[in-house]
Structure formats: C-alpha cells, structure tokens
mmCIF file of C-alpha atoms in Angstrom:
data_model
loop_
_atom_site.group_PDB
_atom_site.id
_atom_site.type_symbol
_atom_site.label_atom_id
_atom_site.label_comp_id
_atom_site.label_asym_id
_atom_site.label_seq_id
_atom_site.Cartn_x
_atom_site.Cartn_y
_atom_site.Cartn_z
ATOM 1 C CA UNK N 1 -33.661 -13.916 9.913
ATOM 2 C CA UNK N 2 -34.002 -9.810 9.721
ATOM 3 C CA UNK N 3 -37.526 -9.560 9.818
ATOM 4 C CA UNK N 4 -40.372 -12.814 11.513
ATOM 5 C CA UNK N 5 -42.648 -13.644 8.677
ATOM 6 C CA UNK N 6 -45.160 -14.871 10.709
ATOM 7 C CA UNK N 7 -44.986 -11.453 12.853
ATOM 8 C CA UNK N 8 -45.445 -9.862 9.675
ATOM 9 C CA UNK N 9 -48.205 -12.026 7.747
ATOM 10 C CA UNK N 10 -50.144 -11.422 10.963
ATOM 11 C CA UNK N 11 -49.425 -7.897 11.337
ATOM 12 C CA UNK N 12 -50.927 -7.318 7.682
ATOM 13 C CA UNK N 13 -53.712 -9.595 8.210
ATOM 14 C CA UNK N 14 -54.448 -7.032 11.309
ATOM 15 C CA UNK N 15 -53.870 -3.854 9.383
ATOM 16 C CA UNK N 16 -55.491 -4.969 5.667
ATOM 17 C CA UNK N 17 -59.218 -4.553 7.032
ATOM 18 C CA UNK N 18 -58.229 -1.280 8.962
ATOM 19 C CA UNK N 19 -56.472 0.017 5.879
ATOM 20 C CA UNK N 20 -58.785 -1.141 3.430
ATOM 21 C CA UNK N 21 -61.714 0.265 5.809
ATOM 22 C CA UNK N 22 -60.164 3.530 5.472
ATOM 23 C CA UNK N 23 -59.920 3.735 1.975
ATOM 24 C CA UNK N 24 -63.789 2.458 2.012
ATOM 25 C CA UNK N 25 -64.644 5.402 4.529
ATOM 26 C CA UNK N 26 -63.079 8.298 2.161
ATOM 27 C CA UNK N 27 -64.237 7.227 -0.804
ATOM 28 C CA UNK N 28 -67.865 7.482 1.036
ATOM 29 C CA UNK N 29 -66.785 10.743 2.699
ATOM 30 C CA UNK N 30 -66.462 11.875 -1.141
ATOM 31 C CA UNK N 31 -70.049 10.366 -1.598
ATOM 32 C CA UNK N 32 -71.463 12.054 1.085
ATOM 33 C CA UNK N 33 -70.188 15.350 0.694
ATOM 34 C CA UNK N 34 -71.350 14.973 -3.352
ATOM 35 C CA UNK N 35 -75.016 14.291 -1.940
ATOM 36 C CA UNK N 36 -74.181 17.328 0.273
ATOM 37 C CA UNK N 37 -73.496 19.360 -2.569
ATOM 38 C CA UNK N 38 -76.618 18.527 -4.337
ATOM 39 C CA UNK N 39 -78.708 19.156 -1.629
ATOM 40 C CA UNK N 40 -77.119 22.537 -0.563
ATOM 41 C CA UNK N 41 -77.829 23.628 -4.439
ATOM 42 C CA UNK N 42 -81.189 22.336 -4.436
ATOM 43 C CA UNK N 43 -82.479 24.237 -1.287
ATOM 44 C CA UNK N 44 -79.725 27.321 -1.484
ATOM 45 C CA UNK N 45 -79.129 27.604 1.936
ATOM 46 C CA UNK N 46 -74.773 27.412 1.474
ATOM 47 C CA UNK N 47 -72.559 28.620 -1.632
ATOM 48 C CA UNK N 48 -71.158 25.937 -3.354
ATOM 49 C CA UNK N 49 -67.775 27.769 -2.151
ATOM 50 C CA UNK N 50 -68.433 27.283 1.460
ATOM 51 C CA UNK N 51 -69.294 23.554 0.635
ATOM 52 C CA UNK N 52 -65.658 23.432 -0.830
ATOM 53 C CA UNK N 53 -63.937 24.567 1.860
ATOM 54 C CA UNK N 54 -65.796 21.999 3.734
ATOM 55 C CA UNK N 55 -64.804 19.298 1.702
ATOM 56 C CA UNK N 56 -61.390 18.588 3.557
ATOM 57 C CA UNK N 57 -62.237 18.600 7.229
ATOM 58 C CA UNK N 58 -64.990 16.209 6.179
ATOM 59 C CA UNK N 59 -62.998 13.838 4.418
ATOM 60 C CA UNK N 60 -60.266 13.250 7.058
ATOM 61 C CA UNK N 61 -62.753 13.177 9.885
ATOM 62 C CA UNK N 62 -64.888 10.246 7.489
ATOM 63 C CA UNK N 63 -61.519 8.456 7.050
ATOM 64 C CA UNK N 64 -60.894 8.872 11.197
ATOM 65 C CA UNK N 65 -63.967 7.593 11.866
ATOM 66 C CA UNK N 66 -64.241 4.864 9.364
ATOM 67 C CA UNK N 67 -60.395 3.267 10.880
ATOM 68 C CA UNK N 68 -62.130 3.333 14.312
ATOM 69 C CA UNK N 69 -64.959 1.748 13.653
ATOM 70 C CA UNK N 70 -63.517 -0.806 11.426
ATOM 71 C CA UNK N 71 -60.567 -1.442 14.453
ATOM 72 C CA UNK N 72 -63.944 -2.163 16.739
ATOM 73 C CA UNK N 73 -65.316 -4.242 14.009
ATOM 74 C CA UNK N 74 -62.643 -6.486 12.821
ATOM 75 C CA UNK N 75 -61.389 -6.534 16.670
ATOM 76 C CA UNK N 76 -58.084 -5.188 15.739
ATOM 77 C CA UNK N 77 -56.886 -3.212 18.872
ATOM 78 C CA UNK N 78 -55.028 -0.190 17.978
ATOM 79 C CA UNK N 79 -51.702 0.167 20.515
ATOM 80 C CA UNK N 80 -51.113 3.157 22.040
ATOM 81 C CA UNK N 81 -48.819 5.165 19.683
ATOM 82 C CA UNK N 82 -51.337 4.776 17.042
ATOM 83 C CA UNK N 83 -54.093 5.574 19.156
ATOM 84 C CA UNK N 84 -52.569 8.859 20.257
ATOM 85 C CA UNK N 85 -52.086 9.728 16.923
ATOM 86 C CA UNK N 86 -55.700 8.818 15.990
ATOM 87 C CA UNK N 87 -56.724 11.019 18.773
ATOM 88 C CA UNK N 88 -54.429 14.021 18.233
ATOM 89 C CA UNK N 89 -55.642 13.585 14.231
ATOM 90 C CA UNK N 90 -59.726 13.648 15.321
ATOM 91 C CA UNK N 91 -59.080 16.984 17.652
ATOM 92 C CA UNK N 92 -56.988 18.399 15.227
ATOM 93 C CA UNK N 93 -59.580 17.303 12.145
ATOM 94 C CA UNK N 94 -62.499 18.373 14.032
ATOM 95 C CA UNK N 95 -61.497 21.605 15.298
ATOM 96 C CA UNK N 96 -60.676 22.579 11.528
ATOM 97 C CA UNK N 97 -64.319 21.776 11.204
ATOM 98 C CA UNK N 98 -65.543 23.992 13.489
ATOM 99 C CA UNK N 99 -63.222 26.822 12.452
ATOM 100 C CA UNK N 100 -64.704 26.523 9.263
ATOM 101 C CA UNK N 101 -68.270 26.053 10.092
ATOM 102 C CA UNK N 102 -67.376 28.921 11.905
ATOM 103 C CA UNK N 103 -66.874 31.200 9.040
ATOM 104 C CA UNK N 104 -69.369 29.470 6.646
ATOM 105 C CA UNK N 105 -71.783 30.685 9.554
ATOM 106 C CA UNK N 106 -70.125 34.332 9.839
ATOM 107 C CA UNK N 107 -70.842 34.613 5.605
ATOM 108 C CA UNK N 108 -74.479 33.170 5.772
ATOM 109 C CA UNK N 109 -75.488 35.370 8.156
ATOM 110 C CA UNK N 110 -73.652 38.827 6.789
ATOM 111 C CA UNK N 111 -75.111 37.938 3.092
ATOM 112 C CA UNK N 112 -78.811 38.488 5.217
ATOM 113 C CA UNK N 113 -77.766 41.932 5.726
ATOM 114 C CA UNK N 114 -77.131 44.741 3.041
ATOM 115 C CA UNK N 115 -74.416 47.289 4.339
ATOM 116 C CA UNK N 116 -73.865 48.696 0.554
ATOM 117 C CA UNK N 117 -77.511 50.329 1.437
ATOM 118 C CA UNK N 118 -77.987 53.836 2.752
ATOM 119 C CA UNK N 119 -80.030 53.131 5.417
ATOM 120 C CA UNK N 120 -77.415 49.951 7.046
ATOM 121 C CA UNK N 121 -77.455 51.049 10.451
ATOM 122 C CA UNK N 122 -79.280 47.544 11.864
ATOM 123 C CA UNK N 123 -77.204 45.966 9.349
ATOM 124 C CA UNK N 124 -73.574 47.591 10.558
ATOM 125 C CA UNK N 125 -74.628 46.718 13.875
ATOM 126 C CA UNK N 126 -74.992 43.081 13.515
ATOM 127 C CA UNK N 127 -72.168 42.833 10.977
ATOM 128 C CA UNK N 128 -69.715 44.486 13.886
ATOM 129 C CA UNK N 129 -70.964 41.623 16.604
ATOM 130 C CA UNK N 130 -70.899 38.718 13.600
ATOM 131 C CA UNK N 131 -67.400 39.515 13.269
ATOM 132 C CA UNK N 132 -66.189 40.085 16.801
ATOM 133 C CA UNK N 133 -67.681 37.203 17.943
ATOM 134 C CA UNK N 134 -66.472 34.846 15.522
ATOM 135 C CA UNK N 135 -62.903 35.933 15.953
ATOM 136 C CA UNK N 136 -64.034 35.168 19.601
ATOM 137 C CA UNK N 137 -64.990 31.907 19.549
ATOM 138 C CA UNK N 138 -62.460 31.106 16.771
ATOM 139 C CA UNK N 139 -59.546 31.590 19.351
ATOM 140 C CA UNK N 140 -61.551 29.388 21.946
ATOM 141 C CA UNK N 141 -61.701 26.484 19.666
ATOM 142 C CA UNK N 142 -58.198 27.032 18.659
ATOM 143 C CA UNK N 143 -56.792 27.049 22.507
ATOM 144 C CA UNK N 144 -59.482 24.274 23.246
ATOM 145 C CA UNK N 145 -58.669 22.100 20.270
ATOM 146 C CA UNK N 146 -54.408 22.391 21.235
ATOM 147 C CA UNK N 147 -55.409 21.579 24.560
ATOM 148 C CA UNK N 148 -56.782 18.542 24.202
ATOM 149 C CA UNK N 149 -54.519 17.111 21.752
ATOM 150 C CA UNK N 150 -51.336 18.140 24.570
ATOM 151 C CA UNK N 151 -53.449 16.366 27.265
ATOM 152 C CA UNK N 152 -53.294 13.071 25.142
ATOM 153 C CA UNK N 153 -50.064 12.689 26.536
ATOM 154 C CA UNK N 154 -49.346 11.360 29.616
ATOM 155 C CA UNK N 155 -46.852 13.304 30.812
ATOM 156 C CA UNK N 156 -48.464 16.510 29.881
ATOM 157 C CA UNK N 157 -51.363 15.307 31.625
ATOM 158 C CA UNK N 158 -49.145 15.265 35.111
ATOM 159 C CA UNK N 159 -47.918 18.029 34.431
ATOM 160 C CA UNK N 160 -51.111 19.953 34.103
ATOM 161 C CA UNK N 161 -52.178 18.662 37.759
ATOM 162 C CA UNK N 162 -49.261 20.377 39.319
ATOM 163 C CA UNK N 163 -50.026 23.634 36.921
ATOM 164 C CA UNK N 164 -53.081 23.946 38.263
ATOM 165 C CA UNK N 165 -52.104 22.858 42.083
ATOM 166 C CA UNK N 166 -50.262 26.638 41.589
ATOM 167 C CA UNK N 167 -52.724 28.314 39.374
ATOM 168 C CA UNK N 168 -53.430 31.416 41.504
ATOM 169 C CA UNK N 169 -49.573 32.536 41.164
ATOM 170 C CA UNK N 170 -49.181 31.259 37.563
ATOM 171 C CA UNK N 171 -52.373 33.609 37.151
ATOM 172 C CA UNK N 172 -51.110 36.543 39.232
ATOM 173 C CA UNK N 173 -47.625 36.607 36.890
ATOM 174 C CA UNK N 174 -49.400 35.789 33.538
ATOM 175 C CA UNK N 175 -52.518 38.799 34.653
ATOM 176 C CA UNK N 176 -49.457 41.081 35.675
ATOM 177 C CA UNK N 177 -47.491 40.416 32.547
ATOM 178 C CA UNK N 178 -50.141 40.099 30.284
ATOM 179 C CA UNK N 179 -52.494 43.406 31.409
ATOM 180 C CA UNK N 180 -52.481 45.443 28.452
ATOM 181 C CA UNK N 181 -53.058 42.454 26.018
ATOM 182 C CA UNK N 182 -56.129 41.331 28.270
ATOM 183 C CA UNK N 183 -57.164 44.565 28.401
ATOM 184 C CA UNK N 184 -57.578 45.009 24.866
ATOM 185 C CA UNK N 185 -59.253 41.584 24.694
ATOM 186 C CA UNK N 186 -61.769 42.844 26.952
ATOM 187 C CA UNK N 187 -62.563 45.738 25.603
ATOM 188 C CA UNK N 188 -62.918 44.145 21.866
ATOM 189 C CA UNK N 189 -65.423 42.335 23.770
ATOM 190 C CA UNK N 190 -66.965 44.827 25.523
ATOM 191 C CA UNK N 191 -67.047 46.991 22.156
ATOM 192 C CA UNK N 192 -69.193 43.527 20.733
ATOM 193 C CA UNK N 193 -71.368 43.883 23.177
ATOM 194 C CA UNK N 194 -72.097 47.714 23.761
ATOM 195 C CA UNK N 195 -71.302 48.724 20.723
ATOM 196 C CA UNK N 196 -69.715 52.579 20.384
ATOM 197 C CA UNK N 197 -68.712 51.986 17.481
ATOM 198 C CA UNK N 198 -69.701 49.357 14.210
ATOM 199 C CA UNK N 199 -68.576 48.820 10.781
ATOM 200 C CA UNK N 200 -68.531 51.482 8.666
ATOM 201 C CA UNK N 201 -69.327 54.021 11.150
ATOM 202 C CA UNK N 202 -67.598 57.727 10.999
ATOM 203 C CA UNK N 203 -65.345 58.712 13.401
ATOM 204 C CA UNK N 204 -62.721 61.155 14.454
ATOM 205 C CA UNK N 205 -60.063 60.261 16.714
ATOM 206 C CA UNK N 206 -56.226 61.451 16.809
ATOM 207 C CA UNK N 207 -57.565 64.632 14.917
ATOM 208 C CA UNK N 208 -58.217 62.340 12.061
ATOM 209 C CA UNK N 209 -61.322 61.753 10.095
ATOM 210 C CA UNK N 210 -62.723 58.294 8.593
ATOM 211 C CA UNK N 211 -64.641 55.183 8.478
ATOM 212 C CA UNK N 212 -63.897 52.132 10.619
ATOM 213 C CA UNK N 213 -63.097 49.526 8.558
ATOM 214 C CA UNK N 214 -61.906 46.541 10.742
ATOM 215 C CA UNK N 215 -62.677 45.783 14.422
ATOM 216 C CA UNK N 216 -60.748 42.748 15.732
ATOM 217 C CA UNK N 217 -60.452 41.751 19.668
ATOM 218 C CA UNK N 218 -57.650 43.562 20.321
ATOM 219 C CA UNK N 219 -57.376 46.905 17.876
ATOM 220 C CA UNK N 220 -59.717 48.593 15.222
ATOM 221 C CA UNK N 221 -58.678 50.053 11.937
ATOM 222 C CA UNK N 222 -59.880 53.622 10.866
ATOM 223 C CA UNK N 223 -59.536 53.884 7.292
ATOM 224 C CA UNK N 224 -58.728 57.838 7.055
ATOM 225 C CA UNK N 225 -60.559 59.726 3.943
ATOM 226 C CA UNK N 226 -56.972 60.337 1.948
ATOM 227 C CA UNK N 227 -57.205 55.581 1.914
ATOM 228 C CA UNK N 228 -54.438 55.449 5.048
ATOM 229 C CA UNK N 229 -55.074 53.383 7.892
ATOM 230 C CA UNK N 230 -54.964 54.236 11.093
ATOM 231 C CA UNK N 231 -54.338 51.207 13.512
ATOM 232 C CA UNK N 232 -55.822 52.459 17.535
ATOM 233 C CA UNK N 233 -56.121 49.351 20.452
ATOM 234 C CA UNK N 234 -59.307 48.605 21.263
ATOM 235 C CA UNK N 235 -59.201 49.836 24.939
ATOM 236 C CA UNK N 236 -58.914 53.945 23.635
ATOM 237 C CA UNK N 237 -62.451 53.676 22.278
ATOM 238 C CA UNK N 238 -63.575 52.653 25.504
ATOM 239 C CA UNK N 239 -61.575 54.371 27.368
ATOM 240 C CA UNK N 240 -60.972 57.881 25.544
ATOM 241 C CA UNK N 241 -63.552 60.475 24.172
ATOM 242 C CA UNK N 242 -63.832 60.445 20.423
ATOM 243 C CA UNK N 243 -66.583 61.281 17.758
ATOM 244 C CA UNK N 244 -69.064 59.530 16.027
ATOM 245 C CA UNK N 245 -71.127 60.930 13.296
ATOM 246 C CA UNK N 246 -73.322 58.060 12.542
ATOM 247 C CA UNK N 247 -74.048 55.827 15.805
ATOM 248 C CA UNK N 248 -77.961 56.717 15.982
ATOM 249 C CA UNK N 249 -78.517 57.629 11.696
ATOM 250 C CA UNK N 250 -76.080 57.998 9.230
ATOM 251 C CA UNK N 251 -78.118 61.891 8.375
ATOM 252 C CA UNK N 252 -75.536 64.854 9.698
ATOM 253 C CA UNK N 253 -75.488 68.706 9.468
ATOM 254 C CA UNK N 254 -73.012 70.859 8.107
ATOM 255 C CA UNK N 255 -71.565 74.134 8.324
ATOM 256 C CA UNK N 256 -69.676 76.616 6.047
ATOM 257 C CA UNK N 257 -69.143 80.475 7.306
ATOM 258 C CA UNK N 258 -69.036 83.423 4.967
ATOM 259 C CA UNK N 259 -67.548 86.767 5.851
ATOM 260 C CA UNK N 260 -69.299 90.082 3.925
ATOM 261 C CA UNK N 261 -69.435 93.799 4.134
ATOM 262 C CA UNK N 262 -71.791 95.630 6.900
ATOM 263 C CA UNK N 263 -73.267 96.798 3.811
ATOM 264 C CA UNK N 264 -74.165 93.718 2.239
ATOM 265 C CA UNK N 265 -78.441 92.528 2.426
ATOM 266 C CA UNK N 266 -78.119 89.106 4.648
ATOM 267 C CA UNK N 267 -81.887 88.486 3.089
ATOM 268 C CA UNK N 268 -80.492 88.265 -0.445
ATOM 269 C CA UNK N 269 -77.683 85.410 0.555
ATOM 270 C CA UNK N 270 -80.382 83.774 2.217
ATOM 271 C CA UNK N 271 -82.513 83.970 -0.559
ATOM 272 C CA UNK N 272 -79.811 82.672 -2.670
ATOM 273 C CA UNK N 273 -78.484 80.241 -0.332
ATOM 274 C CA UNK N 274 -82.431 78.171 -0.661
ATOM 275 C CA UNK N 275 -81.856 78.001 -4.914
ATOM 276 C CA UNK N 276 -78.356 76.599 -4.050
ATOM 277 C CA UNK N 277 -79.608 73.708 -2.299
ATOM 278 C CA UNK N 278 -82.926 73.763 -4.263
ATOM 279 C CA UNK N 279 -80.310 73.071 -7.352
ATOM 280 C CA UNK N 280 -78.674 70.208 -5.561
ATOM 281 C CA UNK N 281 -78.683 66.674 -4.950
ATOM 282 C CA UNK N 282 -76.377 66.450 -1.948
ATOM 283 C CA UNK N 283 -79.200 68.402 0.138
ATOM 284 C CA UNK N 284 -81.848 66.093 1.757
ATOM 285 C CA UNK N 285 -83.726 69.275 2.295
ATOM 286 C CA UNK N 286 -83.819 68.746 5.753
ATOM 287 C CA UNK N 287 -82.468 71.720 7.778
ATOM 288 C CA UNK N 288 -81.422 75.508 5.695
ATOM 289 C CA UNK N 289 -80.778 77.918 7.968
ATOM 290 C CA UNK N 290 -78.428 80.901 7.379
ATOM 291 C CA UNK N 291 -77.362 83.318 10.593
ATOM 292 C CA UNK N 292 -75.330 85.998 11.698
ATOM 293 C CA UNK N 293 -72.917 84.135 14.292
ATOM 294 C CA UNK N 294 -70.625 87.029 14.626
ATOM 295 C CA UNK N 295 -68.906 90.863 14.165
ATOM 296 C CA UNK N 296 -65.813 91.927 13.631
ATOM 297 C CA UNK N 297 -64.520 95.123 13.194
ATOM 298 C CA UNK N 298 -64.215 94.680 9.342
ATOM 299 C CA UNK N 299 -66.797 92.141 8.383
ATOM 300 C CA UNK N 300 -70.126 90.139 10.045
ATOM 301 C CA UNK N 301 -69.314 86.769 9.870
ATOM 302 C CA UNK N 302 -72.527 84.628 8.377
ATOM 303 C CA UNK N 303 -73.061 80.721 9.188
ATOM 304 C CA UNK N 304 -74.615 78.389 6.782
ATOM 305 C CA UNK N 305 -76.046 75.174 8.617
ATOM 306 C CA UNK N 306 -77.346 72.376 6.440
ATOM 307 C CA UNK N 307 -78.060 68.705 5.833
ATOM 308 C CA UNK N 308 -77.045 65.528 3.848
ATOM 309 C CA UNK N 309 -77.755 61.967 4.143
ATOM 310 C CA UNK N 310 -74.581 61.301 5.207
ATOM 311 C CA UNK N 311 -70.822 62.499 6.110
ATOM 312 C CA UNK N 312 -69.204 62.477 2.764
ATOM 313 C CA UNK N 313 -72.431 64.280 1.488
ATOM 314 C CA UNK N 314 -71.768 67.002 3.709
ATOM 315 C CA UNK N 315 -68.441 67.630 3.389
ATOM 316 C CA UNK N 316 -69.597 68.067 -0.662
ATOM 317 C CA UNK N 317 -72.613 69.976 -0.009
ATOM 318 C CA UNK N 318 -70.390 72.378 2.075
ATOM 319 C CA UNK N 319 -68.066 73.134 -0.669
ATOM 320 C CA UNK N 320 -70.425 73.697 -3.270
ATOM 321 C CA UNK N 321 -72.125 76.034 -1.111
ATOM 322 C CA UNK N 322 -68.815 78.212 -0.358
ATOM 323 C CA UNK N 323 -67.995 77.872 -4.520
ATOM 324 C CA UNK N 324 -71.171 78.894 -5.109
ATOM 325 C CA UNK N 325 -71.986 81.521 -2.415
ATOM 326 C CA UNK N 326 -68.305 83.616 -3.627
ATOM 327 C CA UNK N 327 -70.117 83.195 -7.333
ATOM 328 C CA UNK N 328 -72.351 84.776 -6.523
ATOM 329 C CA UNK N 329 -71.180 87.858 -4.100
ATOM 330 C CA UNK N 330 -68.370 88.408 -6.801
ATOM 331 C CA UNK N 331 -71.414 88.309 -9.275
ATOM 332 C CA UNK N 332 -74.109 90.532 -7.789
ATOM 333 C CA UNK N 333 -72.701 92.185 -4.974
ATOM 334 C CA UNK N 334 -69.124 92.528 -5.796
ATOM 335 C CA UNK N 335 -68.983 96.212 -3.985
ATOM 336 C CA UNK N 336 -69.617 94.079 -0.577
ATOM 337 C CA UNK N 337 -66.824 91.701 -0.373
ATOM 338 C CA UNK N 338 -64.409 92.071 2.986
ATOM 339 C CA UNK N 339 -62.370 95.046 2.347
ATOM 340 C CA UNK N 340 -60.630 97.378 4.790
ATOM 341 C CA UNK N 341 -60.889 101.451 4.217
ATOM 342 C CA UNK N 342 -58.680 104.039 4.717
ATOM 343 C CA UNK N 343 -59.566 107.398 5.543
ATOM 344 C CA UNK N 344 -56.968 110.294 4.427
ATOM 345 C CA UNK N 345 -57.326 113.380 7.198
ATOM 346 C CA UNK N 346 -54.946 116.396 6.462
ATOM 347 C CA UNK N 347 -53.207 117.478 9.688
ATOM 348 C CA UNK N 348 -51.801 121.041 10.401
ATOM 349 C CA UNK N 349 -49.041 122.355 11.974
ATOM 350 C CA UNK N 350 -48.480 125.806 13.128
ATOM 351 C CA UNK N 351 -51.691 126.920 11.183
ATOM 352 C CA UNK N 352 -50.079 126.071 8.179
ATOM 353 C CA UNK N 353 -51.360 123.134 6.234
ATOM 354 C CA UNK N 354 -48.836 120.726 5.187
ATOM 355 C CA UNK N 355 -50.653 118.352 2.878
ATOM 356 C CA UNK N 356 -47.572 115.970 2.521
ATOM 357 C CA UNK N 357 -48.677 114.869 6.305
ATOM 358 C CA UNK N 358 -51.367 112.786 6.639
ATOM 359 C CA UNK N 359 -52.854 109.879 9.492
ATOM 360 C CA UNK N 360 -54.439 107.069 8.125
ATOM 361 C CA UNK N 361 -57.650 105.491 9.783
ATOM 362 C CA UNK N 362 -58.822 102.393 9.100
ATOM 363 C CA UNK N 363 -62.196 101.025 9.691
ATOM 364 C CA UNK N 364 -64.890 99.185 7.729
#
C-alpha cells in the first residue's frame, strides 16, 4: 500500500486535539482582544487604532500558545521540525509585539505633549528623546528577535561558539570597517541624550536656514524654509559648529540696517521706528532699540534691533520694518535719502578762465 492507514488514523488522532486546540485558542484570542477593546474605550488610555494594530501579533501569539499547551495537555509530543518552527513562529510573533507596543508607547506618550504650542520647548525636548529612543530599542529587538530564532538551529548554534572563540578579531575588522556607520550611531545617541538639537528647533548649518524635522540614529533632516530637505549625518552636529536659534526659548532678536543722509534727524526714525512696532503684531515688545553702528563717507549707517516670539516672526518683523522705514524717509524726509554730490570748481589756465574745464569733487 502507498500510504499505512493505521500510521495515518493515529497520526490524526495525535494532531485533531492540537489542531482543533488551535482553532479554540484564536477564536479566544479574538475574544480577548474584543474585551480589550472595550476596556481600552471605557478608560481611554489607547486609540482604538493602536488596539488594531495590535490585533495581529495577539492573535498568532494566542494561537502559539494555545498548540503548546494543548500538545502538553493531550500529551502529544511535538518532533523536532515542528518544534523549531513553533519556536522560530513565537520569537518571530512576539518580537512583532514588542515592535508594536513599541510604537503604541512612542504615540501615547507624544499625544501628552503639545508641540503645535508656542511655548513647546519641554515638549520638543521629550518628543526628540521619544523618538530616538524608540528607533533605538526598535533595532535591539529586531537584532535580538533574528538572533534567537538563528540560534534554534543546531548548527548555527556551533557555529556561534567558534564566532565568539574569535570575537576580538571579528570585532577589530567589523569596528574598522564599520567606523563611520558606528559613529553616526553613537552620536544619534549621544544627540538623545545631550540634546543640541530637538524637533522643531532652528538651525543653520551648510549656510542654510530651517527647522529640523527628523532625527534618526544615524542622520537628521533640516527642512530648509523654501520646503527642501537637507539630509546631514548625525556625527556633524556633534562634531561641527552650527547655530541654533531656539535651544534655551524659541524668543530671538532681529536686525535690519538703514543707510541716510548726515543731514537726516536719527531722533525722528527712532521716533517712527516705536509706532512701527507699536502698529504690529509680529513685535513682542520686548527689545526697540535703534543706533548708529557706522560712517561712511556718503551715508551713517543706522541699525534697527528688535524682537519676536520666534524665528519666522523675525524674519517678518524685519521686512516690514525696512518697507516701512523707506515709506516713510521717501515720505517725510525725501531730501535725506543716500545721494552722492558733486561740486563744479572752475579752473584757470594762464590767467585766463576757461569755463569748458572743470574738476569734479564728490563728497556727501
């Protein structure tokens, strides 16, 4: 005969209870996570979308669980291919789980903190370490998680003890070939931890200005005002000088310089300068100051130092103010803009005067 009958009535009387225990433990995995559900809503503390994404995980690692313990129970001894694969299944399962109580986590605790609000300094901060440190610990339950499911085999397994009989070379090559990557890992860490920069904060580096948007272990993305991107490894904000306009406050002062005739009253910009801002909502009327920084031989060069609540603000507030400050000279004192003069002197030659020859001077 092709196939034993009795081999196979008793292989299905083996594998009926295991099977059928299986089917028993999703269908209560799908009861359990529906009392889940219910609870979560009743108390609030998950979205009904993080209890979805949980849904999966939970259900294979019910149905896992539920063939082992009905294999112990009906004393049906699993052989060793399907035990590996049980195994391999369960790490694989339950590191899924973690990786996605691992984000449920990262959401619960960002939705704590506002950082659409002005003041989201404490709230940038701890977004920036939620996020690192996820990503973090993501990639260690990833490497764990393929780890042990390659040491379920035997042969890996002897393997590995000869690995690690030369791990001092093996990590001399891989620290060698691998510097600039671990590098960048630690400083993504190290940028967690100390934190230079966060979320949101404003920057210039490269000679380009804008917000970072993304900080991952290894890079950080600085999305520049005109919406590019500007991808720069982690390791050049720890290891290269750069600015950053909003690590202690998001508040910053701005400047715009004006250039006007030696003739012009600096009293009657500054008076004009206060009913600018006065007029204004980008001013936090903080800081109005208006000085004379500088001469040149034509003009005296004025400086206008204010304040806004935050970068963009400024950058506004300093525009309106040179709009409105050229308004107003080209208004009231239009006699006193920059101009250069020329003076026409008559020369002689010979005592006679020849009026067709002249030297021009210039001055202010």
């Amino acid at each position: 005969m092709l196939f034993d009958t009795d081999f196979l009535i008793e292989f299905a009387k083996d594998l009926i209870p295991v099977v059928l225990s299986g089917i028993g433990a999703f269908f209560l995995s799908l009861l359990l996570i529906w009392i889940i559900k219910q609870v979560a809503k009743t108390i609030k503390w998950i979205e009904p979308t993080d209890m979805n994404r949980l849904s999966k995980p939970i259900s294979i690692l019910f149905v896992l669980i539920g063939l082992f313990v009905s294999s112990k129970l009906t004393f049906v001894p699993l052989n060793e291919a399907w035990t590996q694969a049980f195994n391999i299944f369960f790490i694989l399962s339950f590191s899924w789980f973690l990786i996605r109580i691992l984000a449920i986590g990262r959401e619960f605790l960002i939705r704590q903190y506002d950082i659409s609000v002005e003041d989201n300094l404490k709230a940038r901060k701890v977004y920036t370490q939620i996020r690192v440190f996820e990503r973090i610990l993501m990639v260690l339950v990833i490497i764990l998680g393929l780890a042990f499911s390659l040491m379920t085999f035997e042969s890996i397994r002897n393997i590995g003890a000869s690995i690690l009989a030369s791990a001092g070379i093996a990590g001399i090559i891989i620290g060698v070939a691998a510097q600039k990557l671990i590098a960048n890992l630690l400083a993504g860490f190290q940028i967690a931890v100390t934190q230079p920069i966060r979320i949101e904060d404003v920057v210039i580096i490269e000679n380009e200005w804008g917000w970072i948007e993304e900080i991952t272990l290894t890079y950080v993305v600085v999305r520049i005002w005109d919406k590019r991107r500007l991808i720069v490894p982690a390791t050049q904000f720890i290891e290269k000088p750069f600015q950053n306009w909003t690590r202690t406050s998001a508040d910053i002062l701005g400047t715009a310089f004006i250039h006007i005739d030696y003739k012009m009253p600096v009293q009657a910009i500054r008076d004009e300068l206060t009913k600018i801002l006065d007029d204004t909502p980008l001013w936090d009327g903080k800081v109005n100051v208006l000085q004379v920084t500088d001469l040149t031989p034509n003009t005296m060069e004025l400086r206008v130092l204010v304040s806004a609540k935050d970068s963009p603000t400024a950058w506004d507030l300093r525009v309106h103010i040179r709009e409105k400050m050229v308004d107003f000279l080209q208004r009231e004192y239009p006699e006193y803009l920059p101009k250069s003069r020329i003076d026409i002197v008559g020369n002689t030659i010979g005592h006679q005067p020849k009026g067709d020859i002249i030297s021009a001077k210039v001055g202010s």
